[in-house]
Amino acid sequence: MTLPELNRLFSTDDDCREILTRLRWPAGVECPRCRNRNVWWVDSRKQFTCSECSYQFSVTTGTIFNDSHLPLPSWFMAVLLLVEARKGMSANQIKRTLGVSYKTAWYLCHRIRAAMKEVELPMLDGTVAMDETYVGGKQRNPGRGMATTNKEVVIGIRKRNGELRFFHAEDAKSGTLAKYISDNISTDVDVIITDSLQAYKHAVGEAKHETVNHTAREYVRGDIHTNTVENAFSLLKRGIMGTWHKISAKHLPAYLDEMQFRFNRRKNTNLFLDTLRHMVTADPLTFAKLTA
Ligand SMILES: [Zn+2]
């Protein structure tokens, strides 16, 4: 999807509503309250009425779009901007491009990001690389190791030639690492590659574990490397430094979800529609919840 295509296909609220209807109810419009399929369209209200329970609803009722006064074509443009920006896009940039207030832009970004949360994550197998990185905060004692910083820990797990997972972790201790391993990596995995951080030795166990010693500048040993996950980290860091500048720990998981979603779909030509589909099928996000 390009900007000219977007302008041609989705320039009116009606155009947008039509595609959202097909994405939300591929098998036909269904009453969100009683699931009845027998509904009629009231054009003057741009709503459906359920023949069973009389509920009046639109395609955006009960979705992430709910209660938004922003025209749908503006929403669509924000979605396109966010899915096409590989390193992410700041609310400030959305504000300038769409000509909306900062508050609207910020909320818009967070709502779209909420739709980018992947709910069904298959276990990773094959060759899996796992690594940790530190973002945000200030490094209080540079050179004295990561334990002395107040940076946030991000765990990255990636199947070679496959999917990526990002997590905002409490710490990088072996118990924490072990939990992310058991939650995300199949017991049938061929090999788990990590750096030589002591915590991984306990977390992964002896079997199926290969390490690369980053402190000894050993980054690649034949096929044993963590480059796949490090590439994803470098994209994340460029996104945080270049686009979002300073993000709070509270919103870090949402940014990680966004990066992960986009990364795992970077070869998906339907990324735009895929995101829209998530937006009409994912849980709505209320402003109160967001700012709680
Ligand atoms: Zn109904």
PDB file of C-alpha atoms and ligand atoms in Angstrom:
ATOM      1  CA  MET A   1       0.000   0.000   0.000  1.00  0.00           C
ATOM      2  CA  THR A   2       1.377   3.380  -0.985  1.00  0.00           C
ATOM      3  CA  LEU A   3       0.149   6.830  -0.029  1.00  0.00           C
ATOM      4  CA  PRO A   4      -1.339   7.497  -3.505  1.00  0.00           C
ATOM      5  CA  GLU A   5      -3.090   4.098  -3.386  1.00  0.00           C
ATOM      6  CA  LEU A   6      -4.434   4.906   0.049  1.00  0.00           C
ATOM      7  CA  ASN A   7      -5.785   8.231  -1.170  1.00  0.00           C
ATOM      8  CA  ARG A   8      -7.408   6.578  -4.155  1.00  0.00           C
ATOM      9  CA  LEU A   9      -8.960   3.618  -2.302  1.00  0.00           C
ATOM     10  CA  PHE A  10      -9.832   5.091   1.081  1.00  0.00           C
ATOM     11  CA  SER A  11     -10.558   8.770   0.701  1.00  0.00           C
ATOM     12  CA  THR A  12     -14.004   8.767   2.349  1.00  0.00           C
ATOM     13  CA  ASP A  13     -15.460   7.403   5.564  1.00  0.00           C
ATOM     14  CA  ASP A  14     -17.728   5.138   3.472  1.00  0.00           C
ATOM     15  CA  ASP A  15     -14.751   3.573   1.658  1.00  0.00           C
ATOM     16  CA  CYS A  16     -13.044   2.914   4.972  1.00  0.00           C
ATOM     17  CA  ARG A  17     -16.170   1.499   6.584  1.00  0.00           C
ATOM     18  CA  GLU A  18     -16.643  -0.929   3.714  1.00  0.00           C
ATOM     19  CA  ILE A  19     -13.202  -2.508   4.026  1.00  0.00           C
ATOM     20  CA  LEU A  20     -13.447  -2.572   7.831  1.00  0.00           C
ATOM     21  CA  THR A  21     -16.780  -4.399   7.557  1.00  0.00           C
ATOM     22  CA  ARG A  22     -15.199  -7.065   5.361  1.00  0.00           C
ATOM     23  CA  LEU A  23     -12.220  -7.407   7.699  1.00  0.00           C
ATOM     24  CA  ARG A  24     -14.296  -7.571  10.872  1.00  0.00           C
ATOM     25  CA  TRP A  25     -17.000  -9.907   9.607  1.00  0.00           C
ATOM     26  CA  PRO A  26     -15.614 -11.924   6.672  1.00  0.00           C
ATOM     27  CA  ALA A  27     -18.588 -14.309   6.919  1.00  0.00           C
ATOM     28  CA  GLY A  28     -21.185 -11.541   7.060  1.00  0.00           C
ATOM     29  CA  VAL A  29     -22.146  -8.831   9.544  1.00  0.00           C
ATOM     30  CA  GLU A  30     -22.921 -10.170  12.987  1.00  0.00           C
ATOM     31  CA  CYS A  31     -24.547  -8.424  15.968  1.00  0.00           C
ATOM     32  CA  PRO A  32     -21.761  -7.900  18.565  1.00  0.00           C
ATOM     33  CA  ARG A  33     -24.298  -8.347  21.350  1.00  0.00           C
ATOM     34  CA  CYS A  34     -26.271 -11.482  20.384  1.00  0.00           C
ATOM     35  CA  ARG A  35     -24.295 -12.820  17.379  1.00  0.00           C
ATOM     36  CA  ASN A  36     -27.378 -12.777  15.194  1.00  0.00           C
ATOM     37  CA  ARG A  37     -26.567 -12.431  11.486  1.00  0.00           C
ATOM     38  CA  ASN A  38     -29.902 -10.930  10.543  1.00  0.00           C
ATOM     39  CA  VAL A  39     -29.174  -7.204  10.581  1.00  0.00           C
ATOM     40  CA  TRP A  40     -30.174  -4.251   8.450  1.00  0.00           C
ATOM     41  CA  TRP A  41     -28.307  -1.146   7.407  1.00  0.00           C
ATOM     42  CA  VAL A  42     -29.545   2.311   8.358  1.00  0.00           C
ATOM     43  CA  ASP A  43     -27.752   4.579   5.922  1.00  0.00           C
ATOM     44  CA  SER A  44     -28.690   7.857   7.617  1.00  0.00           C
ATOM     45  CA  ARG A  45     -26.969   6.684  10.829  1.00  0.00           C
ATOM     46  CA  LYS A  46     -24.240   4.657   9.135  1.00  0.00           C
ATOM     47  CA  GLN A  47     -25.192   1.849  11.494  1.00  0.00           C
ATOM     48  CA  PHE A  48     -26.597  -1.645  11.500  1.00  0.00           C
ATOM     49  CA  THR A  49     -29.664  -2.628  13.504  1.00  0.00           C
ATOM     50  CA  CYS A  50     -29.993  -6.147  14.865  1.00  0.00           C
ATOM     51  CA  SER A  51     -33.324  -7.783  14.035  1.00  0.00           C
ATOM     52  CA  GLU A  52     -33.139  -9.936  17.155  1.00  0.00           C
ATOM     53  CA  CYS A  53     -32.115  -7.581  19.977  1.00  0.00           C
ATOM     54  CA  SER A  54     -32.529  -4.205  18.197  1.00  0.00           C
ATOM     55  CA  TYR A  55     -28.952  -3.241  19.068  1.00  0.00           C
ATOM     56  CA  GLN A  56     -27.634  -0.460  16.851  1.00  0.00           C
ATOM     57  CA  PHE A  57     -23.967  -0.709  16.044  1.00  0.00           C
ATOM     58  CA  SER A  58     -21.421   0.416  13.513  1.00  0.00           C
ATOM     59  CA  VAL A  59     -18.371  -1.394  12.187  1.00  0.00           C
ATOM     60  CA  THR A  60     -16.220   0.453  14.741  1.00  0.00           C
ATOM     61  CA  THR A  61     -18.438  -0.276  17.764  1.00  0.00           C
ATOM     62  CA  GLY A  62     -16.464  -2.111  20.437  1.00  0.00           C
ATOM     63  CA  THR A  63     -13.186  -1.823  18.523  1.00  0.00           C
ATOM     64  CA  ILE A  64     -10.014   0.201  18.893  1.00  0.00           C
ATOM     65  CA  PHE A  65     -11.663   2.892  16.710  1.00  0.00           C
ATOM     66  CA  ASN A  66     -14.512   3.264  19.191  1.00  0.00           C
ATOM     67  CA  ASP A  67     -15.441   6.782  20.398  1.00  0.00           C
ATOM     68  CA  SER A  68     -12.987   8.454  18.076  1.00  0.00           C
ATOM     69  CA  HIS A  69     -13.991  11.700  16.404  1.00  0.00           C
ATOM     70  CA  LEU A  70     -11.181  11.465  13.911  1.00  0.00           C
ATOM     71  CA  PRO A  71     -12.340  10.745  10.334  1.00  0.00           C
ATOM     72  CA  LEU A  72     -11.550   7.183   9.264  1.00  0.00           C
ATOM     73  CA  PRO A  73      -9.313   8.276   6.345  1.00  0.00           C
ATOM     74  CA  SER A  74      -7.044   9.984   8.909  1.00  0.00           C
ATOM     75  CA  TRP A  75      -6.935   6.799  10.959  1.00  0.00           C
ATOM     76  CA  PHE A  76      -6.036   4.841   7.839  1.00  0.00           C
ATOM     77  CA  MET A  77      -3.237   7.253   7.039  1.00  0.00           C
ATOM     78  CA  ALA A  78      -1.846   6.965  10.584  1.00  0.00           C
ATOM     79  CA  VAL A  79      -1.905   3.158  10.279  1.00  0.00           C
ATOM     80  CA  LEU A  80      -0.033   3.319   6.983  1.00  0.00           C
ATOM     81  CA  LEU A  81       2.574   5.684   8.415  1.00  0.00           C
ATOM     82  CA  LEU A  82       3.135   3.420  11.417  1.00  0.00           C
ATOM     83  CA  VAL A  83       3.334   0.141   9.527  1.00  0.00           C
ATOM     84  CA  GLU A  84       5.649   1.536   6.874  1.00  0.00           C
ATOM     85  CA  ALA A  85       8.083   3.179   9.298  1.00  0.00           C
ATOM     86  CA  ARG A  86      10.551   0.396   9.977  1.00  0.00           C
ATOM     87  CA  LYS A  87      12.040   2.162  12.964  1.00  0.00           C
ATOM     88  CA  GLY A  88       8.693   3.447  14.200  1.00  0.00           C
ATOM     89  CA  MET A  89       7.229   6.923  14.133  1.00  0.00           C
ATOM     90  CA  SER A  90       6.817   9.404  16.950  1.00  0.00           C
ATOM     91  CA  ALA A  91       3.522  10.966  17.976  1.00  0.00           C
ATOM     92  CA  ASN A  92       5.069  14.340  17.107  1.00  0.00           C
ATOM     93  CA  GLN A  93       5.659  13.286  13.553  1.00  0.00           C
ATOM     94  CA  ILE A  94       2.105  11.897  13.245  1.00  0.00           C
ATOM     95  CA  LYS A  95       0.835  15.190  14.667  1.00  0.00           C
ATOM     96  CA  ARG A  96       2.649  17.202  11.993  1.00  0.00           C
ATOM     97  CA  THR A  97       1.800  14.881   9.117  1.00  0.00           C
ATOM     98  CA  LEU A  98      -1.900  14.538   9.917  1.00  0.00           C
ATOM     99  CA  GLY A  99      -2.411  18.035  11.297  1.00  0.00           C
ATOM    100  CA  VAL A 100      -3.931  16.851  14.571  1.00  0.00           C
ATOM    101  CA  SER A 101      -3.191  17.774  18.196  1.00  0.00           C
ATOM    102  CA  TYR A 102      -0.354  16.062  20.024  1.00  0.00           C
ATOM    103  CA  LYS A 103      -2.826  14.401  22.383  1.00  0.00           C
ATOM    104  CA  THR A 104      -4.811  12.977  19.463  1.00  0.00           C
ATOM    105  CA  ALA A 105      -1.631  11.798  17.745  1.00  0.00           C
ATOM    106  CA  TRP A 106      -0.315  10.189  20.903  1.00  0.00           C
ATOM    107  CA  TYR A 107      -3.579   8.375  21.561  1.00  0.00           C
ATOM    108  CA  LEU A 108      -3.803   7.317  17.914  1.00  0.00           C
ATOM    109  CA  CYS A 109      -0.314   5.819  18.017  1.00  0.00           C
ATOM    110  CA  HIS A 110      -1.063   3.936  21.206  1.00  0.00           C
ATOM    111  CA  ARG A 111      -4.336   2.582  19.883  1.00  0.00           C
ATOM    112  CA  ILE A 112      -2.720   1.360  16.686  1.00  0.00           C
ATOM    113  CA  ARG A 113       0.123  -0.090  18.733  1.00  0.00           C
ATOM    114  CA  ALA A 114      -2.428  -1.929  20.898  1.00  0.00           C
ATOM    115  CA  ALA A 115      -3.695  -3.613  17.733  1.00  0.00           C
ATOM    116  CA  MET A 116      -0.164  -4.732  16.977  1.00  0.00           C
ATOM    117  CA  LYS A 117      -0.005  -6.934  20.045  1.00  0.00           C
ATOM    118  CA  GLU A 118       0.294 -10.512  18.944  1.00  0.00           C
ATOM    119  CA  VAL A 119      -1.894 -12.752  21.032  1.00  0.00           C
ATOM    120  CA  GLU A 120      -1.165 -16.188  19.673  1.00  0.00           C
ATOM    121  CA  LEU A 121       2.530 -16.847  19.729  1.00  0.00           C
ATOM    122  CA  PRO A 122       3.697 -20.290  18.620  1.00  0.00           C
ATOM    123  CA  MET A 123       6.644 -21.877  20.437  1.00  0.00           C
ATOM    124  CA  LEU A 124       9.938 -21.372  18.631  1.00  0.00           C
ATOM    125  CA  ASP A 125      12.000 -24.347  17.488  1.00  0.00           C
ATOM    126  CA  GLY A 126      14.945 -25.071  15.204  1.00  0.00           C
ATOM    127  CA  THR A 127      17.932 -22.808  15.867  1.00  0.00           C
ATOM    128  CA  VAL A 128      16.959 -20.132  18.363  1.00  0.00           C
ATOM    129  CA  ALA A 129      19.100 -17.187  19.420  1.00  0.00           C
ATOM    130  CA  MET A 130      18.457 -15.386  22.678  1.00  0.00           C
ATOM    131  CA  ASP A 131      20.079 -12.215  23.895  1.00  0.00           C
ATOM    132  CA  GLU A 132      19.477  -9.329  26.246  1.00  0.00           C
ATOM    133  CA  THR A 133      19.946  -5.620  25.756  1.00  0.00           C
ATOM    134  CA  TYR A 134      19.453  -2.472  27.815  1.00  0.00           C
ATOM    135  CA  VAL A 135      17.486   0.579  26.755  1.00  0.00           C
ATOM    136  CA  GLY A 136      16.506   3.953  28.195  1.00  0.00           C
ATOM    137  CA  GLY A 137      17.574   5.310  31.548  1.00  0.00           C
ATOM    138  CA  LYS A 138      21.047   6.468  32.373  1.00  0.00           C
ATOM    139  CA  GLN A 139      24.111   4.362  32.726  1.00  0.00           C
ATOM    140  CA  ARG A 140      25.330   5.453  36.129  1.00  0.00           C
ATOM    141  CA  ASN A 141      28.674   3.753  36.195  1.00  0.00           C
ATOM    142  CA  PRO A 142      29.768   3.095  32.661  1.00  0.00           C
ATOM    143  CA  GLY A 143      32.407   0.444  32.511  1.00  0.00           C
ATOM    144  CA  ARG A 144      31.306  -1.255  35.674  1.00  0.00           C
ATOM    145  CA  GLY A 145      28.927  -3.662  34.029  1.00  0.00           C
ATOM    146  CA  MET A 146      25.235  -3.547  33.349  1.00  0.00           C
ATOM    147  CA  ALA A 147      24.198  -4.420  36.882  1.00  0.00           C
ATOM    148  CA  THR A 148      24.850  -0.858  37.983  1.00  0.00           C
ATOM    149  CA  THR A 149      22.526   0.856  35.522  1.00  0.00           C
ATOM    150  CA  ASN A 150      18.883   1.789  35.742  1.00  0.00           C
ATOM    151  CA  LYS A 151      18.277   0.882  32.152  1.00  0.00           C
ATOM    152  CA  GLU A 152      15.394  -1.353  31.192  1.00  0.00           C
ATOM    153  CA  VAL A 153      16.116  -4.950  30.230  1.00  0.00           C
ATOM    154  CA  VAL A 154      14.826  -6.156  26.891  1.00  0.00           C
ATOM    155  CA  ILE A 155      15.008  -9.859  26.085  1.00  0.00           C
ATOM    156  CA  GLY A 156      15.079 -10.850  22.435  1.00  0.00           C
ATOM    157  CA  ILE A 157      14.413 -14.387  21.232  1.00  0.00           C
ATOM    158  CA  ARG A 158      14.479 -15.233  17.578  1.00  0.00           C
ATOM    159  CA  LYS A 159      14.212 -18.373  15.537  1.00  0.00           C
ATOM    160  CA  ARG A 160      16.759 -18.334  12.739  1.00  0.00           C
ATOM    161  CA  ASN A 161      14.956 -17.304   9.552  1.00  0.00           C
ATOM    162  CA  GLY A 162      11.848 -17.067  11.671  1.00  0.00           C
ATOM    163  CA  GLU A 163       9.917 -15.115  14.208  1.00  0.00           C
ATOM    164  CA  LEU A 164      11.124 -12.650  16.763  1.00  0.00           C
ATOM    165  CA  ARG A 165       9.924 -12.030  20.309  1.00  0.00           C
ATOM    166  CA  PHE A 166      10.722  -8.984  22.404  1.00  0.00           C
ATOM    167  CA  PHE A 167      10.058  -8.765  26.128  1.00  0.00           C
ATOM    168  CA  HIS A 168      10.509  -6.073  28.714  1.00  0.00           C
ATOM    169  CA  ALA A 169      12.009  -8.130  31.522  1.00  0.00           C
ATOM    170  CA  GLU A 170      12.443  -7.310  35.169  1.00  0.00           C
ATOM    171  CA  ASP A 171      16.075  -8.373  35.101  1.00  0.00           C
ATOM    172  CA  ALA A 172      18.441 -10.741  33.320  1.00  0.00           C
ATOM    173  CA  LYS A 173      18.814 -13.225  36.150  1.00  0.00           C
ATOM    174  CA  SER A 174      18.738 -16.923  35.376  1.00  0.00           C
ATOM    175  CA  GLY A 175      15.261 -17.471  36.879  1.00  0.00           C
ATOM    176  CA  THR A 176      13.800 -14.726  34.687  1.00  0.00           C
ATOM    177  CA  LEU A 177      15.585 -16.001  31.581  1.00  0.00           C
ATOM    178  CA  ALA A 178      14.385 -19.554  32.307  1.00  0.00           C
ATOM    179  CA  LYS A 179      10.781 -18.356  32.393  1.00  0.00           C
ATOM    180  CA  TYR A 180      11.056 -16.678  28.985  1.00  0.00           C
ATOM    181  CA  ILE A 181      12.688 -19.833  27.625  1.00  0.00           C
ATOM    182  CA  SER A 182       9.941 -22.147  28.852  1.00  0.00           C
ATOM    183  CA  ASP A 183       7.215 -19.762  27.680  1.00  0.00           C
ATOM    184  CA  ASN A 184       8.601 -19.277  24.174  1.00  0.00           C
ATOM    185  CA  ILE A 185      11.011 -21.997  23.158  1.00  0.00           C
ATOM    186  CA  SER A 186       9.826 -25.485  22.306  1.00  0.00           C
ATOM    187  CA  THR A 187      11.394 -28.399  24.175  1.00  0.00           C
ATOM    188  CA  ASP A 188      12.056 -29.837  20.691  1.00  0.00           C
ATOM    189  CA  VAL A 189      14.413 -26.967  19.850  1.00  0.00           C
ATOM    190  CA  ASP A 190      17.642 -28.005  18.054  1.00  0.00           C
ATOM    191  CA  VAL A 191      19.913 -25.494  19.742  1.00  0.00           C
ATOM    192  CA  ILE A 192      19.657 -22.336  21.844  1.00  0.00           C
ATOM    193  CA  ILE A 193      22.441 -19.851  21.195  1.00  0.00           C
ATOM    194  CA  THR A 194      23.213 -17.173  23.753  1.00  0.00           C
ATOM    195  CA  ASP A 195      26.146 -15.063  24.800  1.00  0.00           C
ATOM    196  CA  SER A 196      28.332 -16.374  27.590  1.00  0.00           C
ATOM    197  CA  LEU A 197      26.471 -14.558  30.369  1.00  0.00           C
ATOM    198  CA  GLN A 198      26.572 -16.887  33.354  1.00  0.00           C
ATOM    199  CA  ALA A 199      22.811 -16.616  33.918  1.00  0.00           C
ATOM    200  CA  TYR A 200      22.117 -18.387  30.618  1.00  0.00           C
ATOM    201  CA  LYS A 201      24.107 -21.437  31.708  1.00  0.00           C
ATOM    202  CA  HIS A 202      21.632 -22.094  34.501  1.00  0.00           C
ATOM    203  CA  ALA A 203      18.607 -20.939  32.531  1.00  0.00           C
ATOM    204  CA  VAL A 204      19.179 -23.027  29.402  1.00  0.00           C
ATOM    205  CA  GLY A 205      20.873 -26.053  30.893  1.00  0.00           C
ATOM    206  CA  GLU A 206      23.754 -28.004  29.396  1.00  0.00           C
ATOM    207  CA  ALA A 207      21.938 -29.757  26.601  1.00  0.00           C
ATOM    208  CA  LYS A 208      21.243 -27.942  23.342  1.00  0.00           C
ATOM    209  CA  HIS A 209      23.083 -24.835  24.532  1.00  0.00           C
ATOM    210  CA  GLU A 210      25.779 -23.059  22.520  1.00  0.00           C
ATOM    211  CA  THR A 211      27.365 -19.807  23.541  1.00  0.00           C
ATOM    212  CA  VAL A 212      29.343 -17.082  21.858  1.00  0.00           C
ATOM    213  CA  ASN A 213      31.728 -15.133  24.006  1.00  0.00           C
ATOM    214  CA  HIS A 214      31.010 -11.498  23.260  1.00  0.00           C
ATOM    215  CA  THR A 215      33.494 -10.190  25.797  1.00  0.00           C
ATOM    216  CA  ALA A 216      36.278 -12.045  24.004  1.00  0.00           C
ATOM    217  CA  ARG A 217      35.079 -10.447  20.761  1.00  0.00           C
ATOM    218  CA  GLU A 218      33.976 -13.801  19.497  1.00  0.00           C
ATOM    219  CA  TYR A 219      30.804 -12.916  17.685  1.00  0.00           C
ATOM    220  CA  VAL A 220      30.575 -15.636  15.097  1.00  0.00           C
ATOM    221  CA  ARG A 221      31.863 -19.187  15.327  1.00  0.00           C
ATOM    222  CA  GLY A 222      30.761 -21.011  12.228  1.00  0.00           C
ATOM    223  CA  ASP A 223      27.031 -21.277  12.400  1.00  0.00           C
ATOM    224  CA  ILE A 224      26.927 -20.340  16.081  1.00  0.00           C
ATOM    225  CA  HIS A 225      26.018 -16.692  16.433  1.00  0.00           C
ATOM    226  CA  THR A 226      23.322 -14.453  17.852  1.00  0.00           C
ATOM    227  CA  ASN A 227      23.397 -12.012  14.927  1.00  0.00           C
ATOM    228  CA  THR A 228      19.780 -12.621  14.028  1.00  0.00           C
ATOM    229  CA  VAL A 229      18.532 -11.281  17.332  1.00  0.00           C
ATOM    230  CA  GLU A 230      21.193  -8.564  17.443  1.00  0.00           C
ATOM    231  CA  ASN A 231      19.990  -7.204  14.106  1.00  0.00           C
ATOM    232  CA  ALA A 232      16.544  -6.868  15.628  1.00  0.00           C
ATOM    233  CA  PHE A 233      18.020  -5.138  18.691  1.00  0.00           C
ATOM    234  CA  SER A 234      19.851  -2.622  16.543  1.00  0.00           C
ATOM    235  CA  LEU A 235      16.598  -1.756  14.765  1.00  0.00           C
ATOM    236  CA  LEU A 236      14.905  -1.374  18.142  1.00  0.00           C
ATOM    237  CA  LYS A 237      17.650   0.891  19.449  1.00  0.00           C
ATOM    238  CA  ARG A 238      17.627   3.068  16.371  1.00  0.00           C
ATOM    239  CA  GLY A 239      13.869   3.328  16.798  1.00  0.00           C
ATOM    240  CA  ILE A 240      14.143   4.342  20.435  1.00  0.00           C
ATOM    241  CA  MET A 241      16.977   6.783  19.878  1.00  0.00           C
ATOM    242  CA  GLY A 242      15.937   8.229  16.577  1.00  0.00           C
ATOM    243  CA  THR A 243      12.184   8.223  16.716  1.00  0.00           C
ATOM    244  CA  TRP A 244      10.781   8.033  20.194  1.00  0.00           C
ATOM    245  CA  HIS A 245      13.713   9.715  21.955  1.00  0.00           C
ATOM    246  CA  LYS A 246      12.694   8.929  25.462  1.00  0.00           C
ATOM    247  CA  ILE A 247      10.106   6.342  26.249  1.00  0.00           C
ATOM    248  CA  SER A 248       8.871   5.514  29.696  1.00  0.00           C
ATOM    249  CA  ALA A 249       9.240   2.060  31.161  1.00  0.00           C
ATOM    250  CA  LYS A 250       5.446   1.917  31.365  1.00  0.00           C
ATOM    251  CA  HIS A 251       5.019   2.164  27.609  1.00  0.00           C
ATOM    252  CA  LEU A 252       8.080   0.115  26.666  1.00  0.00           C
ATOM    253  CA  PRO A 253       6.118  -3.174  26.279  1.00  0.00           C
ATOM    254  CA  ALA A 254       3.797  -1.481  23.763  1.00  0.00           C
ATOM    255  CA  TYR A 255       6.756  -0.228  21.716  1.00  0.00           C
ATOM    256  CA  LEU A 256       8.281  -3.696  21.810  1.00  0.00           C
ATOM    257  CA  ASP A 257       4.993  -5.179  20.594  1.00  0.00           C
ATOM    258  CA  GLU A 258       4.975  -2.698  17.726  1.00  0.00           C
ATOM    259  CA  MET A 259       8.559  -3.479  16.714  1.00  0.00           C
ATOM    260  CA  GLN A 260       7.955  -7.223  16.991  1.00  0.00           C
ATOM    261  CA  PHE A 261       4.731  -7.048  14.985  1.00  0.00           C
ATOM    262  CA  ARG A 262       6.356  -5.090  12.181  1.00  0.00           C
ATOM    263  CA  PHE A 263       9.535  -7.161  12.217  1.00  0.00           C
ATOM    264  CA  ASN A 264       7.658 -10.469  11.969  1.00  0.00           C
ATOM    265  CA  ARG A 265       5.644  -9.119   9.054  1.00  0.00           C
ATOM    266  CA  ARG A 266       8.339  -7.255   7.173  1.00  0.00           C
ATOM    267  CA  LYS A 267       7.880  -9.512   4.145  1.00  0.00           C
ATOM    268  CA  ASN A 268       4.096  -9.467   4.402  1.00  0.00           C
ATOM    269  CA  THR A 269       2.650  -7.463   1.535  1.00  0.00           C
ATOM    270  CA  ASN A 270      -0.692  -7.193   3.328  1.00  0.00           C
ATOM    271  CA  LEU A 271       0.726  -5.591   6.434  1.00  0.00           C
ATOM    272  CA  PHE A 272      -1.571  -2.593   6.164  1.00  0.00           C
ATOM    273  CA  LEU A 273      -4.767  -4.657   5.875  1.00  0.00           C
ATOM    274  CA  ASP A 274      -3.473  -7.100   8.463  1.00  0.00           C
ATOM    275  CA  THR A 275      -3.103  -4.243  10.943  1.00  0.00           C
ATOM    276  CA  LEU A 276      -6.563  -2.899  10.129  1.00  0.00           C
ATOM    277  CA  ARG A 277      -7.976  -6.377  10.717  1.00  0.00           C
ATOM    278  CA  HIS A 278      -6.344  -6.443  14.131  1.00  0.00           C
ATOM    279  CA  MET A 279      -7.834  -3.037  14.846  1.00  0.00           C
ATOM    280  CA  VAL A 280     -11.404  -4.211  14.380  1.00  0.00           C
ATOM    281  CA  THR A 281     -10.887  -7.531  16.134  1.00  0.00           C
ATOM    282  CA  ALA A 282      -8.540  -6.683  19.049  1.00  0.00           C
ATOM    283  CA  ASP A 283      -9.694  -5.435  22.430  1.00  0.00           C
ATOM    284  CA  PRO A 284     -10.474  -1.709  22.465  1.00  0.00           C
ATOM    285  CA  LEU A 285      -8.183   0.489  24.467  1.00  0.00           C
ATOM    286  CA  THR A 286      -9.750   3.246  26.475  1.00  0.00           C
ATOM    287  CA  PHE A 287      -7.971   6.473  27.263  1.00  0.00           C
ATOM    288  CA  ALA A 288      -8.489   5.828  30.966  1.00  0.00           C
ATOM    289  CA  LYS A 289      -6.717   2.468  30.716  1.00  0.00           C
ATOM    290  CA  LEU A 290      -3.879   4.005  28.749  1.00  0.00           C
ATOM    291  CA  THR A 291      -3.211   6.821  31.187  1.00  0.00           C
ATOM    292  CA  ALA A 292      -3.893   4.812  34.346  1.00  0.00           C
TER     293      ALA A 292
HETATM  294 ZN    ZN B   1     -28.414  -8.559  18.459  1.00  0.00          ZN
END
